[in-house]
Short mmCIF file of C-alpha atoms in Angstrom, two decimals:
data_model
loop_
_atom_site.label_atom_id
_atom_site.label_comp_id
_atom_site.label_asym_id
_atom_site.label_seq_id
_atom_site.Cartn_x
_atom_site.Cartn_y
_atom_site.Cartn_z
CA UNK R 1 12.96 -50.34 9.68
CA UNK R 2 11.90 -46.86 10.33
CA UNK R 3 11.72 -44.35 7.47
CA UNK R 4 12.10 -41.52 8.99
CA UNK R 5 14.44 -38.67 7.65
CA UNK R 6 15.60 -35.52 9.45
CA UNK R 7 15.23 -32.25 7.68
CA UNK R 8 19.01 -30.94 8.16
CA UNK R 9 17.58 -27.53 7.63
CA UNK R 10 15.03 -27.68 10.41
CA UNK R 11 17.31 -28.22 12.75
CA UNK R 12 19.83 -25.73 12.16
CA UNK R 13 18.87 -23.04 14.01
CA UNK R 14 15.38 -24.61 15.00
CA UNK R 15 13.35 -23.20 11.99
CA UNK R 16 12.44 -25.15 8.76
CA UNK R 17 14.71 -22.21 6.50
CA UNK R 18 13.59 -23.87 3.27
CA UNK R 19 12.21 -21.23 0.63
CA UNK R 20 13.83 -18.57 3.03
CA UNK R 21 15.31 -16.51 -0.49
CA UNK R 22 16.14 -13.57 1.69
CA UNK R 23 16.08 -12.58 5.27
CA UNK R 24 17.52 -8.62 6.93
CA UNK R 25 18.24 -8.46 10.54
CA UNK R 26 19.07 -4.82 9.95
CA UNK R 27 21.27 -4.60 12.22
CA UNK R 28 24.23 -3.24 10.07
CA UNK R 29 25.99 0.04 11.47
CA UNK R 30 26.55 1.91 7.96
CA UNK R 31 26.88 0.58 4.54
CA UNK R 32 24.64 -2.22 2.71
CA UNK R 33 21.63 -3.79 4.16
CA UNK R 34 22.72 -7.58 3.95
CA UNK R 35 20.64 -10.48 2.88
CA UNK R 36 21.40 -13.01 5.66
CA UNK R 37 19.67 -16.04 3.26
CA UNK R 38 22.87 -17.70 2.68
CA UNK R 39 23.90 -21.37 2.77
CA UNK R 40 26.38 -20.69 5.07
CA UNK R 41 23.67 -19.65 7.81
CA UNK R 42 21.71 -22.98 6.42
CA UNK R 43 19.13 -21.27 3.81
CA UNK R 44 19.31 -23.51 1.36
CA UNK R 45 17.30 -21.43 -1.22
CA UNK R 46 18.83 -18.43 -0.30
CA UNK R 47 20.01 -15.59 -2.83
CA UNK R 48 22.68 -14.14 -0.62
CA UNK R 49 24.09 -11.19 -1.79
CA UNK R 50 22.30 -10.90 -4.91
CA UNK R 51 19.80 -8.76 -2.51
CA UNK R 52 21.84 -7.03 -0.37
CA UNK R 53 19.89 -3.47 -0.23
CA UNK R 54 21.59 -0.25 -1.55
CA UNK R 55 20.30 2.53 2.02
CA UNK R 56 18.86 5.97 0.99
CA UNK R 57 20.46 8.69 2.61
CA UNK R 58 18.00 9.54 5.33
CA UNK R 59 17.46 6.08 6.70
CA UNK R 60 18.95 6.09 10.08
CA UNK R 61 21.06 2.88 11.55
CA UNK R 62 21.55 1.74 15.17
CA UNK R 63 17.84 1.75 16.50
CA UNK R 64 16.06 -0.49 18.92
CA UNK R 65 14.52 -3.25 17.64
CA UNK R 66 12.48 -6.28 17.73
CA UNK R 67 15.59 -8.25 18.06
CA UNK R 68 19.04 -6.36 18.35
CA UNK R 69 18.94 -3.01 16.27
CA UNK R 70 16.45 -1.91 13.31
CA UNK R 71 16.51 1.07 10.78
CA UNK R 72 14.71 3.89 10.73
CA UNK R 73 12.58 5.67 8.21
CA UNK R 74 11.70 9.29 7.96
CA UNK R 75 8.74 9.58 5.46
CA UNK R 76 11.06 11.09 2.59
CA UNK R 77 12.64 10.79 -0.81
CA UNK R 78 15.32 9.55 0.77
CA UNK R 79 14.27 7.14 3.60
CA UNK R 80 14.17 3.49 1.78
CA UNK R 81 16.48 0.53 1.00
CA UNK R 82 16.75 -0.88 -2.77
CA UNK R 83 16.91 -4.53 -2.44
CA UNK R 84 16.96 -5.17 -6.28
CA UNK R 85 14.68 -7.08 -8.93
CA UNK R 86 12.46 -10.19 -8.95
CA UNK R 87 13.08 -11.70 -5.80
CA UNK R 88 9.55 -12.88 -6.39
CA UNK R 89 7.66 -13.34 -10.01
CA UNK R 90 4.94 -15.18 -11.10
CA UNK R 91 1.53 -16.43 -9.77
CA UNK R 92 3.41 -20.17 -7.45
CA UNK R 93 3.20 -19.89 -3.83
CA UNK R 94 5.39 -16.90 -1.38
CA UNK R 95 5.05 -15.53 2.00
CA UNK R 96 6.30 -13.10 3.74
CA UNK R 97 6.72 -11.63 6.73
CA UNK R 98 7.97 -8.15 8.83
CA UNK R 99 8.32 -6.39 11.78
CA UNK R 100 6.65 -3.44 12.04
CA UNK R 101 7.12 -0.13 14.62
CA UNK R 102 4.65 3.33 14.00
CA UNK R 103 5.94 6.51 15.72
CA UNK R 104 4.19 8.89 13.82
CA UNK R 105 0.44 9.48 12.83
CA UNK R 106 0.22 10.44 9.50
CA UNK R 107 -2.44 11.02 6.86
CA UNK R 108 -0.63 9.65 4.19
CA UNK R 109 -0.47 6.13 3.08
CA UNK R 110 2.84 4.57 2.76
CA UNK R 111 4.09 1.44 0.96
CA UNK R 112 6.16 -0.91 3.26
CA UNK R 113 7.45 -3.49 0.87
CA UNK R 114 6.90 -3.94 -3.10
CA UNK R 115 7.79 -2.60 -6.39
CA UNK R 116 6.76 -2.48 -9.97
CA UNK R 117 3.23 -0.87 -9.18
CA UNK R 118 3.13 -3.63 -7.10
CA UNK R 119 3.02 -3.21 -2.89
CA UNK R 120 3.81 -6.49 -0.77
CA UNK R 121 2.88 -4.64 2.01
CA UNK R 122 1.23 -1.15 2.51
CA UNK R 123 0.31 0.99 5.57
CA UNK R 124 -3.00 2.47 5.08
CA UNK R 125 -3.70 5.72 7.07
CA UNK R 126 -7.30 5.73 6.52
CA UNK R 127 -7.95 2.86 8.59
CA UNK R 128 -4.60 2.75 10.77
CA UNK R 129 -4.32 -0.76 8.95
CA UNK R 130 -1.98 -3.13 7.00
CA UNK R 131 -2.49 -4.38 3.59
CA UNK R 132 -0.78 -7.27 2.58
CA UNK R 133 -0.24 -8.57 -0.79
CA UNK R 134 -0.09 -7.73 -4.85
CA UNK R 135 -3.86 -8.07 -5.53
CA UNK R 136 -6.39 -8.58 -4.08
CA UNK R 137 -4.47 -7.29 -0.77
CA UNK R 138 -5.63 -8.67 2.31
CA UNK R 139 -5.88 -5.77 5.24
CA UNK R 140 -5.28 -6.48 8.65
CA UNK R 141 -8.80 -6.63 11.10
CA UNK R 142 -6.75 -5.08 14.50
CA UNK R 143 -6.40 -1.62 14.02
CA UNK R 144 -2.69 -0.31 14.69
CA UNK R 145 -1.48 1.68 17.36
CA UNK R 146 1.81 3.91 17.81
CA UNK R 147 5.19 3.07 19.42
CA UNK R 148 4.65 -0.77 19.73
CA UNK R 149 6.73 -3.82 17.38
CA UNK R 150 3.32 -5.44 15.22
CA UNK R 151 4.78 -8.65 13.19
CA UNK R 152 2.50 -8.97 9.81
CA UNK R 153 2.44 -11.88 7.71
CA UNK R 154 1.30 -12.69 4.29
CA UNK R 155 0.97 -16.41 2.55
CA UNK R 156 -0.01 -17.35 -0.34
CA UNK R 157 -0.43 -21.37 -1.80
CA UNK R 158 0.14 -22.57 -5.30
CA UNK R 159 -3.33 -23.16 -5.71
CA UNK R 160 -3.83 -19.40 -4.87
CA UNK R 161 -5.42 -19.42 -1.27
CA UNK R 162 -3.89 -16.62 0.59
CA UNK R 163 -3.86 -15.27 3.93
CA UNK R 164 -2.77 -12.26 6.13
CA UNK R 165 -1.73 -13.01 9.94
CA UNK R 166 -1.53 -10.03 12.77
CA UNK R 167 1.26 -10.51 16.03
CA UNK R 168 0.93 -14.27 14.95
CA UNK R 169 -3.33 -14.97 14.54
CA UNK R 170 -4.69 -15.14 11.10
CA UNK R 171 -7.25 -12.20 10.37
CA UNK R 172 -8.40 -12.23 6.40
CA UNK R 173 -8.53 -15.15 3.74
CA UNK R 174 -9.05 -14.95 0.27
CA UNK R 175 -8.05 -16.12 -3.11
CA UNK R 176 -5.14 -14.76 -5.18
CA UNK R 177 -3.59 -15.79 -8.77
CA UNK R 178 -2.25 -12.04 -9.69
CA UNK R 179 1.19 -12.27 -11.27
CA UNK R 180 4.08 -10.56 -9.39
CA UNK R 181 5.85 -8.86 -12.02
CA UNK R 182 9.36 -8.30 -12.50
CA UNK R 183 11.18 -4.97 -11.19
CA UNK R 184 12.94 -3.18 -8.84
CA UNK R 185 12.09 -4.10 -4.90
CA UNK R 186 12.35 -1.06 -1.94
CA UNK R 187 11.53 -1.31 1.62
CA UNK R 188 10.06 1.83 3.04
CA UNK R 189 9.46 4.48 0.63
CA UNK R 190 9.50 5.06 -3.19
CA UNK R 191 7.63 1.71 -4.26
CA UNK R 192 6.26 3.09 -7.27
CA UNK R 193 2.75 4.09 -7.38
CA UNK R 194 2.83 4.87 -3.24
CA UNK R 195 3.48 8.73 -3.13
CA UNK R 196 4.94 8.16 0.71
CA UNK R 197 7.06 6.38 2.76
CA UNK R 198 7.13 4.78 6.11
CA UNK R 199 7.70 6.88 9.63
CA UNK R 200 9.00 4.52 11.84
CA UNK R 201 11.22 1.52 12.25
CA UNK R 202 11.25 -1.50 10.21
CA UNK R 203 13.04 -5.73 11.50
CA UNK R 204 13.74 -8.85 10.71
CA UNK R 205 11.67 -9.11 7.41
CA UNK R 206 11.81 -12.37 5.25
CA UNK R 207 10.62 -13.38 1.98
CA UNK R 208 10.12 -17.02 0.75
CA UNK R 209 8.86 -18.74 -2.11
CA UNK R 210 6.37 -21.35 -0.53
CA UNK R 211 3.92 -20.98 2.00
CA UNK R 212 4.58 -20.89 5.32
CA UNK R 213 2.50 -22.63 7.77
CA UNK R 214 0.46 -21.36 10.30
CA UNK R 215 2.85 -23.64 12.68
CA UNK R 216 5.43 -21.64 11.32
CA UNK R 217 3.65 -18.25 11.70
CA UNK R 218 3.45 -18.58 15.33
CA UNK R 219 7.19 -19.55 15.99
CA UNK R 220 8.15 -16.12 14.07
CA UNK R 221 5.86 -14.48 16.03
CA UNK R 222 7.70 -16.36 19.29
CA UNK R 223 5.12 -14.83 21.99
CA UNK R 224 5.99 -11.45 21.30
CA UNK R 225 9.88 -11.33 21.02
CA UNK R 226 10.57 -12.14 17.38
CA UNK R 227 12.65 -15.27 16.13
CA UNK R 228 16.44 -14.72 15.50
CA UNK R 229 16.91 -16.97 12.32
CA UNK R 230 20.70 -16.76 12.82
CA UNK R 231 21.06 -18.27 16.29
#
């Protein structure tokens, strides 16, 4: 007799959701940034609305995006999305993973994701580069260009091994143990310790507490066109 079980969550929607603690479509038309990670849409490690995002003033709704519409950022006080504290903490396995769209070169860096004096995810103008992760970060070898969706990816193993992925193809390796510590989380603009925000449109990010696979990697990155995690 076989022993072979079926992972409920793998098939719901055709993506293992398991670790999934939050996921944004951004596709809201006003009001709260919503945390899609819910049971009901078969997360089952999900936070829900514990990290819905509170929207800055300047961020603008209703754009094109990756997958349906995305928000906006403007490179100001203003232009970011409070998603709330500790998500993440401690030195176990995460990953983590955005769509990214630059409109605007800038000689400014700008932090993408993070908090605490601690960036998840960074744009670095010097190089026209991402960084990924709390420390050491793990930049991206493909330089960026403007007015194109990039998808960036970070993992990161209990045993510490982590790795940064570009449009779906690993591109850095390395080793990393650095606590994430508590705090406040914002996605583009006033991470603390990042003097500037984003310019240009921000998707479907997720965060997770285990690793995602490189299997997995590639079927977010779906050729190109994103994966909707609701349908």
């Amino acid at each position: 007799m076989s022993n072979f079980v079926i992972n409920p969550y793998r098939f719901a929607g055709g993506f293992d959701k398991t670790g999934i603690l939050v996921y944004y479509q951004f596709c809201e038309a006003s009001g709260d940034l919503i945390n899609k990670a819910t049971t009901a849409n078969n997360f089952p490690d999900g936070t829900g609305s514990t990290h819905d995002g509170s929207v800055g003033s300047a961020v603008v709704y209703g754009e094109s995006g990756i997958i349906g519409d995305s928000y906006d950022f403007y490179e100001n006080s203003n232009s970011y999305v409070d998603i709330g504290n500790d998500i993440i903490s401690g030195t176990g396995a995460f990953s983590f993973n955005i769509w990214l769209y630059h409109d605007l070169e800038s000689a400014n860096d700008a932090g993408l994701v993070g908090g605490n004096n601690q960036a998840i995810c960074q744009y670095q103008a010097s190089t026209d580069k991402y960084i990924l992760g709390n420390n050491p970060a793990l930049a991206t070898t493909t330089s960026i260009g403007l007015n194109n969706w990039d998808m960036c990816s970070y993992t990161r193993s209990a045993g510490g091994d982590a790795k940064t992925y570009f449009n779906g193809s690993l591109e850095n390796t390395g080793s990393n143990s650095t606590n994430i510590v508590t705090g406040d989380w914002f996605i583009g603009g006033q991470v603390p310790s990042i003097a500037e925000g984003w310019h240009g449109k921000i998707d479907e990010c997720l965060v997770a507490n285990i690793e995602l696979s490189a299997d997995q990697i590639t079927e977010l990155y779906n050729s190109g066109a994103g994966l909707d995690l609701l349908a």
